[in-house]
Tab-separated table of C-alpha atoms and ligand atoms in Angstrom:
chain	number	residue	atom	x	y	z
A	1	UNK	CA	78.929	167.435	27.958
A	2	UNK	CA	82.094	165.834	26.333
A	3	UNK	CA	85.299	166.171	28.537
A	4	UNK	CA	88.469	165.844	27.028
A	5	UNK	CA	91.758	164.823	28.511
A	6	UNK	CA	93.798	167.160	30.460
A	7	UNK	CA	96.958	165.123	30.203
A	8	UNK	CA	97.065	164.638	26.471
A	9	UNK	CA	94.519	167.452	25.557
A	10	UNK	CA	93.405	165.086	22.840
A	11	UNK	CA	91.153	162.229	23.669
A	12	UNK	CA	87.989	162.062	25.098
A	13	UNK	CA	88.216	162.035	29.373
A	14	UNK	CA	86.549	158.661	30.730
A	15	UNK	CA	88.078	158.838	33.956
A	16	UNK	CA	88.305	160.835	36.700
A	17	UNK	CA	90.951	160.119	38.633
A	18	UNK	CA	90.358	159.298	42.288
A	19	UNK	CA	93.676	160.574	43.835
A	20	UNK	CA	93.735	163.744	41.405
A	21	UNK	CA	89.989	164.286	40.381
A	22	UNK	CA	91.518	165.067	37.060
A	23	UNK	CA	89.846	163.914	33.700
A	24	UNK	CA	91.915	161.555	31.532
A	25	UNK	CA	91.479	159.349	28.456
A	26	UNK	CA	91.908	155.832	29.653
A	27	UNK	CA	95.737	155.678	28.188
A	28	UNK	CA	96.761	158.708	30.050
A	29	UNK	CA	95.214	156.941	32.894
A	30	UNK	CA	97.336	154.058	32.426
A	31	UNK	CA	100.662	156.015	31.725
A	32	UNK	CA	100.223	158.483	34.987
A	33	UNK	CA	99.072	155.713	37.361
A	34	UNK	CA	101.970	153.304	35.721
A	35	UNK	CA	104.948	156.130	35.954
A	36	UNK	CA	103.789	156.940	39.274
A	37	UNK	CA	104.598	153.806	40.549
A	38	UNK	CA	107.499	153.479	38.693
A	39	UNK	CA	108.857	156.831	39.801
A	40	UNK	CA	108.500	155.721	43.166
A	41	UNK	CA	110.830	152.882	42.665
A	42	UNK	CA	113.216	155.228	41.346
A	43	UNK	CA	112.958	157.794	44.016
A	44	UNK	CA	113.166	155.535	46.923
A	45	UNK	CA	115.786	153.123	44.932
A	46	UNK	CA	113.726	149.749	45.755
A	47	UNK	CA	115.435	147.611	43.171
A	48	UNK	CA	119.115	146.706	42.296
A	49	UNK	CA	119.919	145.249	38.517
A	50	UNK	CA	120.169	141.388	39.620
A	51	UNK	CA	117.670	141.181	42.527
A	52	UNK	CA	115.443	138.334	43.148
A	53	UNK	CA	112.109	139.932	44.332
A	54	UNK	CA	109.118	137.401	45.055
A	55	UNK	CA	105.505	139.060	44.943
A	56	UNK	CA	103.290	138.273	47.748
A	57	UNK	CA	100.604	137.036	45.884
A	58	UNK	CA	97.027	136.451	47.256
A	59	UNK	CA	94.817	136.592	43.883
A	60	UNK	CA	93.492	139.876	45.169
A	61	UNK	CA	93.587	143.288	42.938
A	62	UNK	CA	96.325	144.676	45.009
A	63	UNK	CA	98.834	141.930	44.425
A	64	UNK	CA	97.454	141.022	40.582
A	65	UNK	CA	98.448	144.651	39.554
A	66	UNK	CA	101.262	144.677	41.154
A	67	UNK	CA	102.647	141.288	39.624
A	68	UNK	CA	101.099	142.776	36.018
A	69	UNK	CA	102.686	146.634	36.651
A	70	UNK	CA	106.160	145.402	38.241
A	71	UNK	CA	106.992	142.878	35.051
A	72	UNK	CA	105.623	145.518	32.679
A	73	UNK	CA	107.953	148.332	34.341
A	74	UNK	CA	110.724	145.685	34.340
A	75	UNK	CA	110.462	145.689	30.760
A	76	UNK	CA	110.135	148.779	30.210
A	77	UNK	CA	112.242	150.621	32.156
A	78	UNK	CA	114.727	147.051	32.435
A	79	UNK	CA	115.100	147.336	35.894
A	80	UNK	CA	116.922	143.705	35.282
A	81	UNK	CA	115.101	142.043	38.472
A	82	UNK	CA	113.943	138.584	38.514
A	83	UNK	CA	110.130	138.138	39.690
A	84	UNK	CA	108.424	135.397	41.422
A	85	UNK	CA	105.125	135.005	43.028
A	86	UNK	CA	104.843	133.785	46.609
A	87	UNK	CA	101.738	132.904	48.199
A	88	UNK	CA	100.557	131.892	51.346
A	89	UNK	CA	97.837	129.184	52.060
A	90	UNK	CA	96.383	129.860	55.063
A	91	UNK	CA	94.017	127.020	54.883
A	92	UNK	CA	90.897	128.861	54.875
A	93	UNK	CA	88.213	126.862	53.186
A	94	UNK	CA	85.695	128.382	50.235
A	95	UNK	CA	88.231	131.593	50.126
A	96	UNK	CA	92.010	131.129	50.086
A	97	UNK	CA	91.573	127.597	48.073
A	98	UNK	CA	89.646	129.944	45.063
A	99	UNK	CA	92.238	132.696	45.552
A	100	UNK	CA	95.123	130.651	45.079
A	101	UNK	CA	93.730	129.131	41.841
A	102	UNK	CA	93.607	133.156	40.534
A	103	UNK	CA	97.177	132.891	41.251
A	104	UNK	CA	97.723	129.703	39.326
A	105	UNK	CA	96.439	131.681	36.269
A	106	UNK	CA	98.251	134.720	36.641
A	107	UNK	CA	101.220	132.536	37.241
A	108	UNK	CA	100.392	131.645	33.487
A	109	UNK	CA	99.506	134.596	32.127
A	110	UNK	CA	102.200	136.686	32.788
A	111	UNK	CA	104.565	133.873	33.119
A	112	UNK	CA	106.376	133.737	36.540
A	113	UNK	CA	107.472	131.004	39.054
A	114	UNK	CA	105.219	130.705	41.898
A	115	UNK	CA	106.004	129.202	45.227
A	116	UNK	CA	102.967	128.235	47.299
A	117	UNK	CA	103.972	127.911	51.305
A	118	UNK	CA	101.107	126.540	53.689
A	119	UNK	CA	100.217	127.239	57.003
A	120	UNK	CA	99.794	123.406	57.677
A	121	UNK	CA	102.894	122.727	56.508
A	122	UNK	CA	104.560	125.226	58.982
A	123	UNK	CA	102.991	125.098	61.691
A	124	UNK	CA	100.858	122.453	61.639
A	125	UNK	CA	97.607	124.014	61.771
A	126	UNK	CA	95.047	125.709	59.123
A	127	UNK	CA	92.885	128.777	59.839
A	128	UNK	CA	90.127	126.488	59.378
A	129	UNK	CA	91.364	124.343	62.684
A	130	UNK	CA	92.669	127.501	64.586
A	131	UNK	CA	89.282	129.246	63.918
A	132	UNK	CA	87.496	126.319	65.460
A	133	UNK	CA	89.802	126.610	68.313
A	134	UNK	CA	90.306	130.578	69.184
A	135	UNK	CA	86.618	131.724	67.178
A	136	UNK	CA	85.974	134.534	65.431
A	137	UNK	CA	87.682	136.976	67.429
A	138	UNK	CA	91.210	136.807	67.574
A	139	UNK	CA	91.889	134.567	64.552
A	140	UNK	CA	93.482	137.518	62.762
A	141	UNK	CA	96.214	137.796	65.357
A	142	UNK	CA	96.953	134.054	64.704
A	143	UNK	CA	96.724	134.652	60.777
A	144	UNK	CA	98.443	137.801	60.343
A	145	UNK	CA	101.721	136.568	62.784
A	146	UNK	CA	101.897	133.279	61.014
A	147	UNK	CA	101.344	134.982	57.304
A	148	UNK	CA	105.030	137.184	58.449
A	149	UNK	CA	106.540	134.492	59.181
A	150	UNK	CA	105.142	132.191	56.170
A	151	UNK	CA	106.259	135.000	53.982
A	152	UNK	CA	109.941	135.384	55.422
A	153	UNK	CA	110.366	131.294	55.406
A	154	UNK	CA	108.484	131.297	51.381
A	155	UNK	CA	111.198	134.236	50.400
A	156	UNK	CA	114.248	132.008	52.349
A	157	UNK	CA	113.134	128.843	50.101
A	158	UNK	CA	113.029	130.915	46.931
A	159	UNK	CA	116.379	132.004	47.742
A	160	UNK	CA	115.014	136.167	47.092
A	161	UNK	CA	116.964	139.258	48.579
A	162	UNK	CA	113.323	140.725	48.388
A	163	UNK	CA	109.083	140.607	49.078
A	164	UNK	CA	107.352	143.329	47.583
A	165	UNK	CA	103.769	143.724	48.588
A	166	UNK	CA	100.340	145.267	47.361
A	167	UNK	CA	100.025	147.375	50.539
A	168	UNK	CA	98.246	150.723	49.303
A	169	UNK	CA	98.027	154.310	50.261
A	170	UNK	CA	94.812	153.756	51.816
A	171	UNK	CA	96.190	150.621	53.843
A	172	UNK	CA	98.999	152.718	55.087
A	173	UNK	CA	97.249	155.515	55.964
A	174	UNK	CA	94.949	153.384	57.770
A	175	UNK	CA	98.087	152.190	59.609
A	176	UNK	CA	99.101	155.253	61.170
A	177	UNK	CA	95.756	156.628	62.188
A	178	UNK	CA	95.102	152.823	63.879
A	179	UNK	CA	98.937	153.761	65.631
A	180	UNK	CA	98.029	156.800	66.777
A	181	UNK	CA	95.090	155.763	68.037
A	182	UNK	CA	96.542	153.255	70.170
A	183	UNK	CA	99.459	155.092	71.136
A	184	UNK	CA	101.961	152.553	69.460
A	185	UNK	CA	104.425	154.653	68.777
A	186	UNK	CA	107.304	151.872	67.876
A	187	UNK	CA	105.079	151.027	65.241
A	188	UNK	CA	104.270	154.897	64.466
A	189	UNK	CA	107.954	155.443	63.678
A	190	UNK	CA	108.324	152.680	60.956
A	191	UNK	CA	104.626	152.167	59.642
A	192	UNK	CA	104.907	154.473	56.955
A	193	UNK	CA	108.684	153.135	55.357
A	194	UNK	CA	108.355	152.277	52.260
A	195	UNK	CA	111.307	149.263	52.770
A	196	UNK	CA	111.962	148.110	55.934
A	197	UNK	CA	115.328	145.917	57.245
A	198	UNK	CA	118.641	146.127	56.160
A	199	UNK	CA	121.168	144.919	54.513
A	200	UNK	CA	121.658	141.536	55.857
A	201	UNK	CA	117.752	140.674	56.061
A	202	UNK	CA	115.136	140.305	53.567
A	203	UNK	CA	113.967	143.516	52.243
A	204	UNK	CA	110.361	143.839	52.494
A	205	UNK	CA	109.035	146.976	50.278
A	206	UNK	CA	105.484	148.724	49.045
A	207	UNK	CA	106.008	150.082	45.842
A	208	UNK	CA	102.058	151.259	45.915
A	209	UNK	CA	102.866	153.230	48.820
A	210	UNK	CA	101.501	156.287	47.405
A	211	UNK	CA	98.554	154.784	44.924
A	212	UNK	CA	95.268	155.034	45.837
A	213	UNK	CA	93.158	151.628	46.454
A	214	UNK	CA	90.216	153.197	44.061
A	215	UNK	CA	92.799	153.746	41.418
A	216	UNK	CA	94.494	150.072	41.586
A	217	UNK	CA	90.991	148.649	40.900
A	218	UNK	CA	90.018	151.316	37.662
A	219	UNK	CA	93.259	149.866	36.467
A	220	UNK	CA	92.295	146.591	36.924
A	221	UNK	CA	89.289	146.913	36.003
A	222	UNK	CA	89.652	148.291	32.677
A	223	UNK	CA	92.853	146.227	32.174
A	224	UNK	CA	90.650	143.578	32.562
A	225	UNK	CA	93.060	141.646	35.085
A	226	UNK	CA	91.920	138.151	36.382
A	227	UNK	CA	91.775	138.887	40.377
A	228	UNK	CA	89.910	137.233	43.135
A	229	UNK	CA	87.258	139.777	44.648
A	230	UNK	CA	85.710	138.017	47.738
A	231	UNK	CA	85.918	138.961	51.417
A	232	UNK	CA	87.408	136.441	53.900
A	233	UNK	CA	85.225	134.117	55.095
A	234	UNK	CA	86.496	134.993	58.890
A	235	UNK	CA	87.133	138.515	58.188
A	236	UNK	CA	85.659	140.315	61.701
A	237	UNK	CA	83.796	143.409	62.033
A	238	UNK	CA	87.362	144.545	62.918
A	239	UNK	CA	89.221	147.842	64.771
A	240	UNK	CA	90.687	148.090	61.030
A	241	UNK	CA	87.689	147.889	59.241
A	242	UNK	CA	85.958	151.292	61.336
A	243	UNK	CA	89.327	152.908	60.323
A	244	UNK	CA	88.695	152.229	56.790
A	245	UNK	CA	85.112	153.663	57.038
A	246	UNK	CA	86.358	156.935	58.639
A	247	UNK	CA	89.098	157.324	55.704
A	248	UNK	CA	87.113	156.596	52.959
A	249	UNK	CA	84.354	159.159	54.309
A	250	UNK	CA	86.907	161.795	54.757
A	251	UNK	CA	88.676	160.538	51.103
A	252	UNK	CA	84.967	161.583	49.845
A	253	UNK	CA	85.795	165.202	51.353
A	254	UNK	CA	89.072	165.814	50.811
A	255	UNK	CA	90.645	163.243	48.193
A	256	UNK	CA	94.100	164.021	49.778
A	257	UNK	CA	93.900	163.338	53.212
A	258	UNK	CA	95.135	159.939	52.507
A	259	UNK	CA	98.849	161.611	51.315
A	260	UNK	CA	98.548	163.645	53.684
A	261	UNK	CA	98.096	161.239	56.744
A	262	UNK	CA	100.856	159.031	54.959
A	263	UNK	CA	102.747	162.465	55.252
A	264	UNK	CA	102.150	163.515	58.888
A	265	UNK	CA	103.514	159.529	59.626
A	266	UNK	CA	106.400	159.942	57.959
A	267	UNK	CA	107.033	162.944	59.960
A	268	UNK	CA	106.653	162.065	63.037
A	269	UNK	CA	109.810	161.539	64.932
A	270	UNK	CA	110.930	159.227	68.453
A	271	UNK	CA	111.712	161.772	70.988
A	272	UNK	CA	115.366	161.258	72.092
A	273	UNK	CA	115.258	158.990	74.764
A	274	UNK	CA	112.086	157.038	73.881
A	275	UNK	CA	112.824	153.159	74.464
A	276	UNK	CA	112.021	150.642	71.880
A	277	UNK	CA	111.992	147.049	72.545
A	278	UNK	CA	115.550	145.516	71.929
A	279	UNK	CA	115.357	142.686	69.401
A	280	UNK	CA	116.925	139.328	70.095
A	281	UNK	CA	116.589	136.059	68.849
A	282	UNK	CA	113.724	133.602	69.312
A	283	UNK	CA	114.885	130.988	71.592
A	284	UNK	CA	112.617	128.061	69.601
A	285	UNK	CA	113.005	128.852	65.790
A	286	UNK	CA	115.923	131.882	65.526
A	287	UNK	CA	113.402	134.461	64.224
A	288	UNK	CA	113.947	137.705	65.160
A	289	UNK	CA	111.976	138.794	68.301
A	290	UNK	CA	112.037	140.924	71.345
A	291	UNK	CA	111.171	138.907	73.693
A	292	UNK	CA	112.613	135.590	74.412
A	293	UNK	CA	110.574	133.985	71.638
A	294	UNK	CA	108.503	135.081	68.730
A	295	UNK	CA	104.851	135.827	68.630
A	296	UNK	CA	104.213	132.592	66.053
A	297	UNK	CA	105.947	129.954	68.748
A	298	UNK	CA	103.746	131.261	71.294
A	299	UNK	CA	100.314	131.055	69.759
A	300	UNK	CA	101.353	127.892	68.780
A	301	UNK	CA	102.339	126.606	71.803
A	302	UNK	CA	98.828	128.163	72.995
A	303	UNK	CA	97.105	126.070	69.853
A	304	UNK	CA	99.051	122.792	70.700
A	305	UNK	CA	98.353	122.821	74.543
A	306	UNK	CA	95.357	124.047	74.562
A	307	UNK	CA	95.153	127.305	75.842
A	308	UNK	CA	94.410	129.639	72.476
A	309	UNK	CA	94.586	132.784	74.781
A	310	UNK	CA	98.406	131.974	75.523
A	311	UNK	CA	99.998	134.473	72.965
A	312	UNK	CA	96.998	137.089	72.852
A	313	UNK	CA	98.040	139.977	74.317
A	314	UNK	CA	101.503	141.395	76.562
A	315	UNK	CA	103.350	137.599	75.507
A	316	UNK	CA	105.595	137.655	79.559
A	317	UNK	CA	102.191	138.619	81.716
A	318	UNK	CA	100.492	135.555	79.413
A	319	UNK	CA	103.486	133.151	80.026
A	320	UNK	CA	103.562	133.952	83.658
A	321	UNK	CA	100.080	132.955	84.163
A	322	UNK	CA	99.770	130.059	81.989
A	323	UNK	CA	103.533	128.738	82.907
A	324	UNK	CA	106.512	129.583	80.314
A	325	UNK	CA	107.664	127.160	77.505
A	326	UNK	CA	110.143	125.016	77.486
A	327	UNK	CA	113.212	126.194	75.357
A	328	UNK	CA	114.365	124.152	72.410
A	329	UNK	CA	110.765	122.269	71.450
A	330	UNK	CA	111.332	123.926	68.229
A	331	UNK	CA	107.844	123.350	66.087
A	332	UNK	CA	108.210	125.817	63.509
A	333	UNK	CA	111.457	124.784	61.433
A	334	UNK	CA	114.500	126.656	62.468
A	335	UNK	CA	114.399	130.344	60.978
A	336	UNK	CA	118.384	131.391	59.017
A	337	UNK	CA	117.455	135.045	58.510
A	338	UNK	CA	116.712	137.522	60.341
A	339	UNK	CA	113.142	139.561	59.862
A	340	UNK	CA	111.313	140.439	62.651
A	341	UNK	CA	108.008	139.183	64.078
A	342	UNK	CA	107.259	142.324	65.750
A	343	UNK	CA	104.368	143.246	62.859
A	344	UNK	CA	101.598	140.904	61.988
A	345	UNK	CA	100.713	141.085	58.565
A	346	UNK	CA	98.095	142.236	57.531
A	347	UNK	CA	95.831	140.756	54.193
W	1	LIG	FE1	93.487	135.799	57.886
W	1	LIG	FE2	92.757	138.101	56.762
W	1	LIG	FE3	91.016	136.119	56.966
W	1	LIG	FE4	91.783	137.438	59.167
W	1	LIG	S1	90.595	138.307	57.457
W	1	LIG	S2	91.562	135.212	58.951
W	1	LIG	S3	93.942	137.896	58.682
W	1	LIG	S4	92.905	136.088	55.746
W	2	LIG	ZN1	94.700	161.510	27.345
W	3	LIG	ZN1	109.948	131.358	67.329
C-alpha cells in the first residue's frame, strides 16, 4: 500500500520517522529533522551574531551532520557565526588516522578551517603507546580525560568563544541512566545541560540534544554525507555499551523513552545541602580541577613513571599510595582558560 506524507499531505511517505513513527516524504524529513535542530538553538539561545564556534569533528555521522546542518542553518536562518572544525588525534592506528582523512574532505566540501590537535603533541603519548601500557581496560579513562582537555587547548588555539558537539539524544539519555546507576549525582545534576560553563569559559553546547541517533544517520544517509563508519579499534565491551543495549531495546517499545529519560534528568534537582566538589585550579597546568591537580596530569604522571594505575580511580587514595607529585613539573602546556576536567569525554 502507498503511504503518503502526513506533513505535506502530498508526496509519497518513504520514511518513517524513528523519534515520531510518522510517515514523511524524504523533504519533509529533511525540513522537520533540520528545524528541529534549529529550533533548539533558538529556544535555548546557543549562538550570538559574531561567535566563533569550532565543531568537534571526528569523521563520524554525528559530527559530519552537524558540521553540514549548522553551516546550512547559518545560512539560512544567518545566525552570523563563524564555523571551524576541530579534531582530535588520538593516535590510534587503522581508525583515527582514516577518520581524520573524512575530515580533511568535509573540510573541503563544505569549506571550513580545520584545526587538527594531537594527543602526542600534548601530552606526549598516543593511544597506541598508552594502550600498550594500561591494556584494554581502562584506556578509555586515559582517552576520554585527555580528548577534554585536547578539545579545550584546540578551541584556546583557534581563539573560539565556543565547541559544539554531535552528542545525541540517545548519548544523553544514556548519560543519565549510567548516573543514576552509579549514584553520581554531581554529574546527574549537569548531564543533561544542553551548554555548560559560563561566561568567562569556553562554552561547550549539544545542539542534537533532542535528535535521535537513528534519525542523524537516515539524514545522512540519504544526504549522502561522506562520514567515517568504523568502531574503535580499542573500543571495550564497555559499562556504556550494556546501557546502549538496554535503551535501544526499550526505544524498540516505546520510541519516547529516550525524551523522556532526557526529561526525568533535567528534572532532577540537588537537595539543599548536598556538597559538590569545590573547583580549584590544577597546580601543574592551571586547568580547572577539584582536586589539587587535574585528572590528565595525573594519568600522565602514572604513564611517565610507570605506574598506569596512578590516576584510575578516587585521584588522593591513588596519590597516597603511590606517593604525590611534585608541584610545578608542568608536562601538559600551561592551560589560560578555565573548563573543567571533572567529565571525560566521551567519543
Ligand atoms: Fe578513545 Fe573512544 Fe577508542 Fe576508547 S573507544 S580508546 S575513548 S576513541
Ligand atoms: Zn512531505
Ligand atoms: Zn593539570
Amino acid at each position: 500500500m502507498v503511504r503518503t506524507c502526513v506533513i505535506c499531505n502530498k508526496e509519497r511517505a518513504i520514511i518513517k520517522r524513528p523519534k515520531t513513527r510518522q510517515q514523511a516524504c524524504r523533504e519533509c524529513f529533511y525540513y522537520v529533522f533540520e528545524t528541529e535542530i534549529h529550533n533548539t538553538i533558538i529556544d535555548s539561545k546557543l549562538f550570538n551574531k559574531g561567535d566563533k564556534v569550532a565543531i568537534a569533528a571526528s569523521g563520524g555521522k554525528d559530527s559530519t551532520v552537524l558540521a553540514y546542518v549548522l553551516k546550512l542553518l547559518n545560512e539560512r536562518y544567518q545566525y552570523g557565526i563563524e564555523l571551524f572544525l576541530l579534531s582530535i588525534d588520538e593516535g590510534i592506528t587503522g581508525y583515527r588516522d582514516d577518520s581524520l582523512e573524512t575530515v580533511k574532505r568535509n573540510q573541503q566540501q563544505y569549506d571550513l578551517p580545520l584545526k587538527i590537535v594531537s594527543y602526542s603533541e600534548l601530552y606526549g603519548w598516543n593511544m597506541d603507546q598508552i594502550v600498550k601500557e594500561v591494556g584494554l581496560k581502562n584506556n578509555c579513562t586515559f582517552c576520554g580525560v585527555f580528548r577534554r582537555q585536547a578539545l579545550d587547548r584546540g578551541a584556546v588555539m583557534l581563539e573560539v568563544d565556543h565547541i559544539v558537539t554531535g552528542h545525541n539524544a540517545d548519548d544523553i539519555a544514556e548519560t543519565v541512566l549510567m548516573n543514576i546507576m552509579r549514584g553520581d549525582i554531581a554529574r546527574l545534576s549537569r548531564c543533561t545541560e544542553i551548554c555548560t560553563n559560563g561566561d568567562e569559559c569556553i562554552r561547550r553546547s549539544k545542539p542534537f540534544k533532542y535528535t535521535y541517533e537513528k534519525e542523524i544517520v537516515m539524514y545522512a544517509y540519504f544526504k549522502k554525507l561522506d562520514y567515517f563508519s568504523t568502531e574503535c579499534i580499542y573500543s571495550p565491551n564497555s559499562y556504556r555499551g550494556h546501557v546502549r543495549t538496554f535503551l535501544k531495546d526499550l526505544e524498540g517499545i516505546r520510541s519516547i523513552a529516550i525524551i523522556d529519560i532526557i526529561h526525568s534528568g533535567e528534572a532532577f534537582e540537588l537537595k539543599k545541602g548536598v556538597k559538590l566538589p569545590i573547583q580549584g585550579v590544577c597546580k601543574r597546568c592551571g586547568y580547572i580541577s577539584s582536586n589539587e591537580f587535574c585528572k590528565a596530569c595525573v594519568l600522565l604522571e602514572g604513564l611517565n613513571r610507570g605506574l598506569p594505575k596512578l590516576g584510575i580511580g578516587k585521584t588522593n587514595k591513588m596519590l597516597k599510595k603511590y606517593g604525590n607529585m611534585p608541584e610545578g613539573m608542568a608536562t601538559i602546556p600551561k592551560f589560560m582558560n578555565k573548563n573543567s576536567d571533572s567529565v571525560s569525554e566521551q567519543c
